[in-house]
Coordinates of C-alpha atoms in Angstrom, one line a residue:
X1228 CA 84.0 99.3 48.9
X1229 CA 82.6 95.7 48.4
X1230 CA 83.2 96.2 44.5
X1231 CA 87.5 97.3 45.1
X1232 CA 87.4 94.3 47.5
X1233 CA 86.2 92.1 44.3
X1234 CA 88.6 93.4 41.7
X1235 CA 91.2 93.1 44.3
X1236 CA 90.6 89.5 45.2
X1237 CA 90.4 88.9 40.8
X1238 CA 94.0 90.6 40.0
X1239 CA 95.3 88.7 43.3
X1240 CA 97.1 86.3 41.8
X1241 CA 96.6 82.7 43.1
X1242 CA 99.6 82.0 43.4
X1243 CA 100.4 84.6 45.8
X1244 CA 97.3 83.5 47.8
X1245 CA 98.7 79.7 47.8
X1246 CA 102.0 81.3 49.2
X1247 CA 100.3 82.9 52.1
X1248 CA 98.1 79.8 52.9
X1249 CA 101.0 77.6 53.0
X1250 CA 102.8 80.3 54.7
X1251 CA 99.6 80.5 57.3
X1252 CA 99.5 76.6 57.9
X1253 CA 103.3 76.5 58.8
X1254 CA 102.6 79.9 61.1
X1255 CA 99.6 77.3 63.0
X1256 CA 102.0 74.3 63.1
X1257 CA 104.8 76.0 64.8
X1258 CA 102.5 77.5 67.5
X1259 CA 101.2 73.9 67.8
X1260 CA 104.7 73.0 68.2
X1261 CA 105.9 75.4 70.9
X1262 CA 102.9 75.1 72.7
X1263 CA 103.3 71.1 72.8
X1264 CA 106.9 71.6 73.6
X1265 CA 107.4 70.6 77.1
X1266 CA 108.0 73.2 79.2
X1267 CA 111.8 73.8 81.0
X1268 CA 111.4 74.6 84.4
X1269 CA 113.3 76.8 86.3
X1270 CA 115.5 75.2 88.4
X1271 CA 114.7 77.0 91.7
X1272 CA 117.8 79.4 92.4
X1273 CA 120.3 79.1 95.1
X1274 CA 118.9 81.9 97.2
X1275 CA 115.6 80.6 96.8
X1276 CA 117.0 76.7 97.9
X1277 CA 118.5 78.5 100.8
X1278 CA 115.5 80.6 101.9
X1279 CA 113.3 77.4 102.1
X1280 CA 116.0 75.4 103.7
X1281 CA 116.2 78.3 106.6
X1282 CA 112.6 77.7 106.9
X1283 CA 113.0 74.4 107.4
X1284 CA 115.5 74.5 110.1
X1285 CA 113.7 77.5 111.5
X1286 CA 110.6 75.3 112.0
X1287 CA 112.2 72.4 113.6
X1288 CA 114.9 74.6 115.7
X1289 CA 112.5 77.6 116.8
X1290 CA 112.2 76.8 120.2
X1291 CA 115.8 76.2 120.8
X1292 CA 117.4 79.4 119.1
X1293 CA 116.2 82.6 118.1
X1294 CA 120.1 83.4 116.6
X1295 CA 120.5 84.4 113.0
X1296 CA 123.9 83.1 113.5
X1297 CA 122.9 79.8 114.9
X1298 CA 121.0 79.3 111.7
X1299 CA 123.9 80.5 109.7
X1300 CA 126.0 77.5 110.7
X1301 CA 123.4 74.8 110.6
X1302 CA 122.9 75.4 106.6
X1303 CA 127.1 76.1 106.6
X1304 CA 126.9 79.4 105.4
X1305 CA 128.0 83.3 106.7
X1306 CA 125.0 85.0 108.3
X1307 CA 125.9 87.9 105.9
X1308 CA 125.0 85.0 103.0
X1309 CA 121.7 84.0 104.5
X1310 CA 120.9 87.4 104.6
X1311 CA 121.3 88.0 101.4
X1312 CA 119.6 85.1 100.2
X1313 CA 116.8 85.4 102.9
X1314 CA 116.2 88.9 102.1
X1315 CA 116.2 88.6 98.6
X1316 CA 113.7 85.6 98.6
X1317 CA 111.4 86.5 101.1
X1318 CA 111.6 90.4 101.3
X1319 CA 112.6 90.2 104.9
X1320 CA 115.2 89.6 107.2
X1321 CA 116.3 86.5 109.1
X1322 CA 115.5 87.8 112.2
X1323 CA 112.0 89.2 111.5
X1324 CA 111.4 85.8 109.7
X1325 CA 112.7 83.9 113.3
X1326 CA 110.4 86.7 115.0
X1327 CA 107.4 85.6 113.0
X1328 CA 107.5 82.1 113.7
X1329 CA 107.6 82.7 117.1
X1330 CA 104.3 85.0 117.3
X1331 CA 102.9 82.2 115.2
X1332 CA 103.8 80.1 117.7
X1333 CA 102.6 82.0 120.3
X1334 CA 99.4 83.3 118.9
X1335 CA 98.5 79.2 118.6
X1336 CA 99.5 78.3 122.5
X1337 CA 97.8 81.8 123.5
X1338 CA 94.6 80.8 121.4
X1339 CA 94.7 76.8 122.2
X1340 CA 96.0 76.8 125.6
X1341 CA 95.4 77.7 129.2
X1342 CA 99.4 78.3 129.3
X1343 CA 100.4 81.3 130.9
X1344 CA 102.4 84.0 129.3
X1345 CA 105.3 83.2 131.1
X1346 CA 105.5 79.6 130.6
X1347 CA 104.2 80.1 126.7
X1348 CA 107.3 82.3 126.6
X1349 CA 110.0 79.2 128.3
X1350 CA 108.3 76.7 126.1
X1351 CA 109.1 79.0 123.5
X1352 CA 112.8 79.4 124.5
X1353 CA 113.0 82.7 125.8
X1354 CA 114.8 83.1 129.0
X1355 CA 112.8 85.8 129.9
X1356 CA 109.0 86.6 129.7
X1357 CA 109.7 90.6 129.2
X1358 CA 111.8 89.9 125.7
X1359 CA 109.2 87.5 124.2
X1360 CA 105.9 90.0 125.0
X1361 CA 108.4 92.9 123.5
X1362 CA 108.9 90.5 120.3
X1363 CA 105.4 89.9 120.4
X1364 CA 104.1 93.5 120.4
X1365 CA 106.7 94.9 117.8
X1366 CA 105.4 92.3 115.2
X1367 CA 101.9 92.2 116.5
X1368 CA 101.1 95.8 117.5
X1369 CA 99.8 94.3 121.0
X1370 CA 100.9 92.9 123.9
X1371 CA 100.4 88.9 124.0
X1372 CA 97.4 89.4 126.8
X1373 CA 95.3 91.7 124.8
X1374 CA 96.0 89.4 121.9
X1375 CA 94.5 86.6 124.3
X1376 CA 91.4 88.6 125.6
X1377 CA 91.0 89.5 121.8
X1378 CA 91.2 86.2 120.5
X1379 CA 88.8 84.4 123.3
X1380 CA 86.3 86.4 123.1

C-alpha cells in the first residue's frame, strides 16, 4: 500500500497538485466569506406580526372582553383573518388563546389572593361565576377550588 501511495504521489504531476491547492485555498476563502457575510434576517411574517399583536391587545384587554370578534376589530381585521393567522402562528385558536390567559389569570389571583371564586371571576370580566369555573376546568382539567386546595397546600 505505502509503496502505490509513493509512485502515485512521484507520477502526480505538480502542477496538478498546485491546481488543487489553489483550488483548496479559494474553497477556505469562500467559506470564510459566507460565514462573515452578515446574516439577512427574516423579516417576521404578517401572520406572525398579527399573532403577537393579538397578544398584545389580549393582555391589556383580557379583563374587558373575552370576544374573538372584539379583538378582530381592534387590530382592523375579519375574525376569519385572525384566525388564520392566530392558528397558523400559534397552533391554536383565538379563543383557546383568550381562554388561556384567563386561567393564567386566574390560577395567579387563586394562588396570590384570598379573593373568592366569584369575585376572581367579576375581576376577570365574566358576568357570571358558572361560565368562568366551566372555562377554567375545560382548559385546566379541574374546577378552580381544587386548583386552589391544590395549589395551597
Amino acid at each position: 500500500g505505502a509503496m502505490l501511495e509513493e509512485q502515485e504521489c512521484r507520477t502526480f504531476p505538480i502542477s496538478k497538485m498546485l491546481r488543487i491547492g489553489s483550488l483548496f485555498t479559494l474553497f477556505i476563502i469562500e467559506i470564510k466569506r459566507q460565514l462573515m457575510a452578515p446574516m439577512h434576517i427574516k423579516k417576521p411574517s404578517y401572520a406572525y406580526s398579527m399573532a403577537l399583536n393579538f397578544r398584545k391587545a389580549l393582555k391589556e384587554n383580557v379583563c374587558n372582553t373575552h370576544h374573538v370578534k372584539d379583538y378582530a376589530d381592534l387590530l382592523g381585521i375579519s375574525q376569519a383573518s385572525l384566525y388564520r393567522y392566530v392558528t397558523v402562528t400559534l397552533g391554536v385558536s383565538p379563543l383557546e388563546v383568550i381562554h388561556e390567559e384567563l386561567v393564567a389569570r386566574a390560577k395567579h389571583l387563586l394562588m396570590s389572593s384570598s379573593l373568592t371564586v366569584k369575585e376572581i371571576s367579576e375581576k376577570l370580566g365574566f358576568c357570571d361565576a358558572m361560565h368562568f369555573a366551566k372555562i377554567f376546568k375545560n382548559v385546566t382539567g379541574e374546577s378552580p377550588y381544587s386548583f386552589r386546595n391544590i395549589a395551597i397546600r
